[in-house]
PDB file of C-alpha atoms in Angstrom:
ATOM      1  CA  UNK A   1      77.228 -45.977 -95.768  1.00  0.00           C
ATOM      2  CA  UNK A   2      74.033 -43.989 -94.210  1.00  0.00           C
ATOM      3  CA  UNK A   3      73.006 -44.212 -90.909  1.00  0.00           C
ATOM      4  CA  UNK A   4      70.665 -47.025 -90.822  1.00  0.00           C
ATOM      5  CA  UNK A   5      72.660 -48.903 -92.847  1.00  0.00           C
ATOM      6  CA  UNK A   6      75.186 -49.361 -89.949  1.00  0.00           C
ATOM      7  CA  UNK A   7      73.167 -49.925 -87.810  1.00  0.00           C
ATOM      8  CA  UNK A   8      71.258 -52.715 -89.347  1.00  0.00           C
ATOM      9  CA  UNK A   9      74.889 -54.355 -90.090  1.00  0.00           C
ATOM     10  CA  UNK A  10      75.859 -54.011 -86.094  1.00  0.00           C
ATOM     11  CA  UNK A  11      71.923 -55.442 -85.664  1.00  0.00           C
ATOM     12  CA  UNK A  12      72.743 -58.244 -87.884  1.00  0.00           C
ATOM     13  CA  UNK A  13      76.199 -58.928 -86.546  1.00  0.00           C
ATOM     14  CA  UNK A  14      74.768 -59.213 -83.282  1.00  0.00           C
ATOM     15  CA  UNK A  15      72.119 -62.093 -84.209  1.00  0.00           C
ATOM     16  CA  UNK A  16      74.903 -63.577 -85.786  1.00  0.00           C
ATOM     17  CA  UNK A  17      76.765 -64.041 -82.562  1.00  0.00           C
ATOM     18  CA  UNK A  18      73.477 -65.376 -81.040  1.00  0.00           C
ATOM     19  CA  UNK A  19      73.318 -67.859 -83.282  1.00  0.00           C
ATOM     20  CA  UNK A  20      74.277 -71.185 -81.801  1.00  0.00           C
ATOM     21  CA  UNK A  21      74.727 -69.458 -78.351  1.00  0.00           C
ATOM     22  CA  UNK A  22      74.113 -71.635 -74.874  1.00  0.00           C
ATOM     23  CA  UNK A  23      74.417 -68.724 -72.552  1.00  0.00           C
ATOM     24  CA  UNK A  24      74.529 -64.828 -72.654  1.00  0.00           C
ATOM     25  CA  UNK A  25      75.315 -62.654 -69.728  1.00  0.00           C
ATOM     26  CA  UNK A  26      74.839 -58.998 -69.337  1.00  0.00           C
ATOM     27  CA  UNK A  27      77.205 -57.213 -67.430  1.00  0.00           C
ATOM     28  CA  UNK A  28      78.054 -53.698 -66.568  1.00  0.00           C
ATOM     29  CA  UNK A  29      81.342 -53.098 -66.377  1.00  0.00           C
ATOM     30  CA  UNK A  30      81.247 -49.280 -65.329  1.00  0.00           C
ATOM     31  CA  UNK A  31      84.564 -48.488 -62.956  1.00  0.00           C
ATOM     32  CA  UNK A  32      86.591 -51.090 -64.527  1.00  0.00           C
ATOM     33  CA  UNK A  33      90.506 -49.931 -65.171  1.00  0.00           C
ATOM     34  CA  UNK A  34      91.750 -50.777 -68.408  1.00  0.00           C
ATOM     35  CA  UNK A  35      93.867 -53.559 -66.955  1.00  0.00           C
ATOM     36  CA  UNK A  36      91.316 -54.656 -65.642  1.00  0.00           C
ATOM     37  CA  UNK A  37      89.011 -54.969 -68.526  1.00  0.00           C
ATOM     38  CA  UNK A  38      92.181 -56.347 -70.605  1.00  0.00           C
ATOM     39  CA  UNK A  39      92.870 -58.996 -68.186  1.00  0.00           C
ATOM     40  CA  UNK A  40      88.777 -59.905 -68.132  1.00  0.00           C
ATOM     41  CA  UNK A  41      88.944 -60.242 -71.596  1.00  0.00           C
ATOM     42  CA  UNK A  42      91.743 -62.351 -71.919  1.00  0.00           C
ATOM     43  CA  UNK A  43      90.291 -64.906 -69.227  1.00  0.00           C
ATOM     44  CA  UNK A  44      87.019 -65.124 -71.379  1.00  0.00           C
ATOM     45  CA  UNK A  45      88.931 -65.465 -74.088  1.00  0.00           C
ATOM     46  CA  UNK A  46      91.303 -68.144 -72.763  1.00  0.00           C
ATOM     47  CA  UNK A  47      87.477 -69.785 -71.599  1.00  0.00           C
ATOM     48  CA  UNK A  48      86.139 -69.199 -75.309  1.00  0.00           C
ATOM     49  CA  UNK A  49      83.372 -67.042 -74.408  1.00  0.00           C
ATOM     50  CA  UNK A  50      82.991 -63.904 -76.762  1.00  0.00           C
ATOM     51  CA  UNK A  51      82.970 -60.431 -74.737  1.00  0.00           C
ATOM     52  CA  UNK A  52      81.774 -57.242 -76.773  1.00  0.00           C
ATOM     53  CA  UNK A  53      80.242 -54.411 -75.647  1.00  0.00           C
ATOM     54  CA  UNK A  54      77.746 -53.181 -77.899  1.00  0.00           C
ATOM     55  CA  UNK A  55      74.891 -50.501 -78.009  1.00  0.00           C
ATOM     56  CA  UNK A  56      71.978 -51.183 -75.861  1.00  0.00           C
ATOM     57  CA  UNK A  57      69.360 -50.141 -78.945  1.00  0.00           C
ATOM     58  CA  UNK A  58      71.682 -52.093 -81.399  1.00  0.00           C
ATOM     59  CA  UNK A  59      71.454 -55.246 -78.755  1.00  0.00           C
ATOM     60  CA  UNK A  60      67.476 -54.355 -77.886  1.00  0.00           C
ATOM     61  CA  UNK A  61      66.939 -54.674 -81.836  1.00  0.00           C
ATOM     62  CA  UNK A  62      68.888 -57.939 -81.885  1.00  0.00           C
ATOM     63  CA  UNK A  63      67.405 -59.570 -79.153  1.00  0.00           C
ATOM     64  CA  UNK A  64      63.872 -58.906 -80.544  1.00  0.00           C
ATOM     65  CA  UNK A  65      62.195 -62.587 -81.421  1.00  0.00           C
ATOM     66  CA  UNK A  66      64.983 -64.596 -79.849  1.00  0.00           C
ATOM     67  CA  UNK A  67      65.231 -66.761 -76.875  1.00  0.00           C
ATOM     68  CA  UNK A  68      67.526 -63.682 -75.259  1.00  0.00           C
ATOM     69  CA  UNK A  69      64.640 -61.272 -75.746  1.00  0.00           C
ATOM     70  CA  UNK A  70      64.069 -60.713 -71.391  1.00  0.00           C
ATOM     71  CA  UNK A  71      67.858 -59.223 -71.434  1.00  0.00           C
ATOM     72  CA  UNK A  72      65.847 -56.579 -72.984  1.00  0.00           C
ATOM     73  CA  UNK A  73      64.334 -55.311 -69.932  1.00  0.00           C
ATOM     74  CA  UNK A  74      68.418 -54.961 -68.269  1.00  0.00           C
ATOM     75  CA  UNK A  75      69.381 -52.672 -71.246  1.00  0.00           C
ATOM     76  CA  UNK A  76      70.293 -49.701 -69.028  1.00  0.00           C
ATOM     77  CA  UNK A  77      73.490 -48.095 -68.362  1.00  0.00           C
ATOM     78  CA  UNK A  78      77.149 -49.358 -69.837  1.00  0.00           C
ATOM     79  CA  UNK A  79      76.008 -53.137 -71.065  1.00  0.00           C
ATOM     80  CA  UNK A  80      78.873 -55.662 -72.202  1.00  0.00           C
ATOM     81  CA  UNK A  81      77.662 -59.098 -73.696  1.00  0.00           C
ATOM     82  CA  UNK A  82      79.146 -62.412 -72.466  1.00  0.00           C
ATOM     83  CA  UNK A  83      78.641 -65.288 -75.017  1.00  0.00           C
ATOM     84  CA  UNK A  84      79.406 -68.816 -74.196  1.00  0.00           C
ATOM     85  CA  UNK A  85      78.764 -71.348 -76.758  1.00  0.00           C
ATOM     86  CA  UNK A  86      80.261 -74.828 -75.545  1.00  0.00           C
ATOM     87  CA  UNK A  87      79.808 -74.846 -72.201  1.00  0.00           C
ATOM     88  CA  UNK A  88      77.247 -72.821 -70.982  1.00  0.00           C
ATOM     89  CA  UNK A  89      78.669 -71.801 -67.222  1.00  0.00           C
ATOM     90  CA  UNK A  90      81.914 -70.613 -68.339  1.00  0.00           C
ATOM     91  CA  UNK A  91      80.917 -67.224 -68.992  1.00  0.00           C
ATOM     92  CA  UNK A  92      79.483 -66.780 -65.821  1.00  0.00           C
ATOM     93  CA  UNK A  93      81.816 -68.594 -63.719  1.00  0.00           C
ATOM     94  CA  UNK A  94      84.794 -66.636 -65.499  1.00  0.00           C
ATOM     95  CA  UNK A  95      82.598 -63.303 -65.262  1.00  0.00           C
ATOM     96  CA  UNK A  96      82.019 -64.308 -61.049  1.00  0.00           C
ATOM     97  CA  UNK A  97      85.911 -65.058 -60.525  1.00  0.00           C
ATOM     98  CA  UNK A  98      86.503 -62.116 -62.424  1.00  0.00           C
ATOM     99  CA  UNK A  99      83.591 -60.048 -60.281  1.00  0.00           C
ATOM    100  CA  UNK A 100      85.709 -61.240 -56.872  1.00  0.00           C
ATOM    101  CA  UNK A 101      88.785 -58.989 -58.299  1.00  0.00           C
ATOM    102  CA  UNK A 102      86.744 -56.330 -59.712  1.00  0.00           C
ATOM    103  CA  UNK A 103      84.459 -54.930 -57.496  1.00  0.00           C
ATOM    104  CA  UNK A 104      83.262 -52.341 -60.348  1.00  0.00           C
ATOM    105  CA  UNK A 105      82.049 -55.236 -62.439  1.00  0.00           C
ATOM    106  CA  UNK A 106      78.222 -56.674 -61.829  1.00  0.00           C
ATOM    107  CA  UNK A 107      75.741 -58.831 -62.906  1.00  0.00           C
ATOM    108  CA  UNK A 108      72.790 -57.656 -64.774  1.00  0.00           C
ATOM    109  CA  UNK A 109      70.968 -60.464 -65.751  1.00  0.00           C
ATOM    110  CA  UNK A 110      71.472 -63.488 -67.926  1.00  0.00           C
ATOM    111  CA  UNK A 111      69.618 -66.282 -70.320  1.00  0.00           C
ATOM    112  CA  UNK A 112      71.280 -70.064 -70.338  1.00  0.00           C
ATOM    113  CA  UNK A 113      70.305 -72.634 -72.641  1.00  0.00           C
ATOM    114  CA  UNK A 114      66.739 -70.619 -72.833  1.00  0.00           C
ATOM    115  CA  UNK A 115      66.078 -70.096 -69.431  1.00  0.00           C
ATOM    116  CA  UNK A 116      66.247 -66.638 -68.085  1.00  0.00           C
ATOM    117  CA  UNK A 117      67.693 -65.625 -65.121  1.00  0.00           C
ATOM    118  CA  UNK A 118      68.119 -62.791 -63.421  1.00  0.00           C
ATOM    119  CA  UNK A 119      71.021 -61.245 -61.242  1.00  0.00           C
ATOM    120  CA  UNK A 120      70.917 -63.771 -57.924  1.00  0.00           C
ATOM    121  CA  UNK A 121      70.104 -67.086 -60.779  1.00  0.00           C
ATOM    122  CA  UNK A 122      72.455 -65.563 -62.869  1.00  0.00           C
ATOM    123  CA  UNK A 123      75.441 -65.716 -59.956  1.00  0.00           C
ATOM    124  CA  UNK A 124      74.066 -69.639 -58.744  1.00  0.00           C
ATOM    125  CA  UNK A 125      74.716 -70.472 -62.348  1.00  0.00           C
ATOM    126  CA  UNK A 126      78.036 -69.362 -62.375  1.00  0.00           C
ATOM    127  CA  UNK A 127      78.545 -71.787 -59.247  1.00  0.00           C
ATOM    128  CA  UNK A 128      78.252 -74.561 -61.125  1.00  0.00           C
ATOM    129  CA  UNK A 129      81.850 -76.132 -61.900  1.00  0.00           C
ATOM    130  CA  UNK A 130      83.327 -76.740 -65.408  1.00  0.00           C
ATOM    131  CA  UNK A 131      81.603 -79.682 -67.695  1.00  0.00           C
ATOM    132  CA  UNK A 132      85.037 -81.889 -66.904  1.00  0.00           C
ATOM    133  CA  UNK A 133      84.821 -81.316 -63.260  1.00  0.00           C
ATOM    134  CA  UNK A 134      81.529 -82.473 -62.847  1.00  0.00           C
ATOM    135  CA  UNK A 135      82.544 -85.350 -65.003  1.00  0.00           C
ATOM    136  CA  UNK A 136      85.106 -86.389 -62.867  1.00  0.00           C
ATOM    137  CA  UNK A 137      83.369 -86.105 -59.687  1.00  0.00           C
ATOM    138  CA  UNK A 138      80.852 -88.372 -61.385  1.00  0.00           C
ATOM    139  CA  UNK A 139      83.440 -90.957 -62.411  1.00  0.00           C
ATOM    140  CA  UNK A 140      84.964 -90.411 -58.707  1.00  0.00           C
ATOM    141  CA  UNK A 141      81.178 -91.051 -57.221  1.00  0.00           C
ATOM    142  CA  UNK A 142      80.702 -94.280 -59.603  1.00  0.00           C
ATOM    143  CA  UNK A 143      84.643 -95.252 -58.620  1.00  0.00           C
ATOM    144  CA  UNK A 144      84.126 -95.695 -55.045  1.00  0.00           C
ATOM    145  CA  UNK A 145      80.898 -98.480 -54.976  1.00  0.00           C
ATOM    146  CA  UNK A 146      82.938-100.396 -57.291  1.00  0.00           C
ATOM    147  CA  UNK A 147      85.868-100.464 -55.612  1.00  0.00           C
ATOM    148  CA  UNK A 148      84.152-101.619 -52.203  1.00  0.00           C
ATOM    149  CA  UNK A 149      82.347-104.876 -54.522  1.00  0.00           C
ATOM    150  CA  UNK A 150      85.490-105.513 -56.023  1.00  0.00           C
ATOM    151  CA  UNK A 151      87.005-106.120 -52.605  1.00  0.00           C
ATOM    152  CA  UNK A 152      83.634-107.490 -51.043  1.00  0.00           C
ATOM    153  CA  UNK A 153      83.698-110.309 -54.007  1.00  0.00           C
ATOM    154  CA  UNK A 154      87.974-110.514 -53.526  1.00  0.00           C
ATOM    155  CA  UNK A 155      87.514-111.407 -49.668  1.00  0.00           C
ATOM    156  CA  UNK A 156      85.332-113.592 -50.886  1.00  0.00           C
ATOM    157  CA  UNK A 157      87.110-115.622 -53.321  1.00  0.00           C
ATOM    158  CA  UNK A 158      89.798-115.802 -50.329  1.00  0.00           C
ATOM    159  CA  UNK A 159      87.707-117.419 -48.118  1.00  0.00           C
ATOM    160  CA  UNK A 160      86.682-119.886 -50.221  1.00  0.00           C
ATOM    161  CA  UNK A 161      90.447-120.736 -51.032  1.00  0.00           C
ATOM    162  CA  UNK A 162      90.990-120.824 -47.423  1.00  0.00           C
ATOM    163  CA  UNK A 163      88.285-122.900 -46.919  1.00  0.00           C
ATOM    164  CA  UNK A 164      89.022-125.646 -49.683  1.00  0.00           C
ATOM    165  CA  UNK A 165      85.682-124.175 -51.457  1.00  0.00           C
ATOM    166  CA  UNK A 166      85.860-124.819 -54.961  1.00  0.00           C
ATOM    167  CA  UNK A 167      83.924-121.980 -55.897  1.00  0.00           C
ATOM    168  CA  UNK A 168      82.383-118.466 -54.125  1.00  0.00           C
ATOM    169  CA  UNK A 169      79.358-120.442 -54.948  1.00  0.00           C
ATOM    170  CA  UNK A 170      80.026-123.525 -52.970  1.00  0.00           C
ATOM    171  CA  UNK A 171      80.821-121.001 -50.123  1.00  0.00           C
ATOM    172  CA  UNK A 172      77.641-119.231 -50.229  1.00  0.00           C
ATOM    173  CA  UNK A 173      75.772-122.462 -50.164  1.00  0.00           C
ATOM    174  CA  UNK A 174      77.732-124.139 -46.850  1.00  0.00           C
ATOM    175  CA  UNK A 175      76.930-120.626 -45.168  1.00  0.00           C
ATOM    176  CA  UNK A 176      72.834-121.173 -46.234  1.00  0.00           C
ATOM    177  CA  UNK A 177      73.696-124.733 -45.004  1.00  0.00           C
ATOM    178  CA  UNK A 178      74.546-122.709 -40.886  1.00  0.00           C
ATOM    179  CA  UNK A 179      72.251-120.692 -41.501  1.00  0.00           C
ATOM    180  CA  UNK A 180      69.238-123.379 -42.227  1.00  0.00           C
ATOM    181  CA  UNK A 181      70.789-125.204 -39.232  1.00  0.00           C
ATOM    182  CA  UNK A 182      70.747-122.806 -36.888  1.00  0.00           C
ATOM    183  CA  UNK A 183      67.051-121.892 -37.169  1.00  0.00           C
ATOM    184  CA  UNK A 184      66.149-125.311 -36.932  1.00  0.00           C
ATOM    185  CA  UNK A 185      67.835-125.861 -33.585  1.00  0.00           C
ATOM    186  CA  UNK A 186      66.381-122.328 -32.032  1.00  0.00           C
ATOM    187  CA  UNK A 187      63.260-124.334 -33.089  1.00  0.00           C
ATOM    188  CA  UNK A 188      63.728-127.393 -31.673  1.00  0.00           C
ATOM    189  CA  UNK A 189      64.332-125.821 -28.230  1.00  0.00           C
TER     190      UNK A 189
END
C-alpha cells in the first residue's frame, strides 16, 4: 500500500472515531512509565472512553471541517486523543484523577459537546461529577421538600384527629374562624 494510501486510511479512521463523539481531549502524555500509561488506559477503558495516540498531521487532517477543528491549534509535541461518547465528562474527569497520580500527564486542550475549551475549561469540565451522581443529588435535592410537606400535611391530619375535626379542611377553617376573631377584637378596642 503506498504512502498516501495509509495515511488517508489512518485520516479516515480517525473521522470515524469522531463520529458520534460528545467530548475529545488532547493530552500529552510525555514522561509517563509504561505502568503508568497501562493503568490510564485501562481506567478509560473501564469509563468507555477511547484513548489512541495518533499522528498530529494524521489528527490535523482529520479534524479539518469538524466541530474538533480548534484542537488543531494544540497539535504540538506527543498528542494522545481522549474520546468520550456517552457521557461527555468522563474522559476528562478519568484523564484529571489520572493527572493527580501522574504528574507527567497534562492537559492540552479539549472540545465537549461543540464547545471548545482550552487547558483551565478543559480541567473545570472534568470537575463536573458522573451523569448518575448528579442525578442523585437531584433526586436527593427534590427528596428533602417533600419529605418536610409530607410531615407538615401529617401533623396536620393529627391535629385535626385530636381535635375531633372531621377533616384538615374543617381545621383550617376553625383556625380562619381565631384568626377573623381576633382582629375584630384588636378593633373593637
Amino acid at each position: 500500500m503506498p504512502n498516501v494510501e495509509l495515511k488517508q486510511t489512518i485520516v479516515d479512521e480517525i473521522k470515524s472515531k469522531l463520529d458520534g463523539a460528545s467530548s475529545i481531549v488532547l493530552v500529552d502524555y510525555r514522561g509517563l512509565t509504561v505502568e503508568e500509561d497501562t493503568k490510564l488506559r485501562k481506567d478509560l477503558r473501564e469509563g468507555n472512553v477511547l484513548y489512541k495516540v495518533y499522528k498530529n498531521t494524521m489528527m490535523n487532517f482529520a479534524f479539518k471541517g469538524t466541530e474538533f477543528e480548534e484542537l488543531k491549534d494544540h497539535l504540538e509535541g506527543p498528542s494522545a486523543v481522549a474520546i468520550s461518547y456517552e457521557d461527555p465528562t468522563a474522559g476528562p474527569r478519568i484523564l484529571k484523577n489520572a493527572a493527580k497520580d501522574f504528574k507527567n500527564l497534562d492537559f492540552k486542550a479539549g472540545v465537549v459537546e461543540g464547545t471548545y475549551y482550552d487547558v483551565e475549561g478543559i480541567k473545570k469540565i472534568a470537575s463536573i461529577p458522573a451523569r448518575d451522581e448528579l442525578l442523585a443529588k437531584l433526586l436527593g435535592s427534590f427528596q428533602s421538600p417533600i419529605s418536610t410537606f409530607a410531615r407538615t400535611v401529617k401533623a396536620i391530619a393529627d391535629k385535626a384527629e385530636e381535635t375531633g375535626a372531621e377533616t384538615a379542611a374543617v381545621l383550617a377553617a376553625n383556625k380562619v374562624e381565631e384568626k377573623v376573631e381576633e382582629a375584630q377584637e384588636q378593633t373593637e378596642e
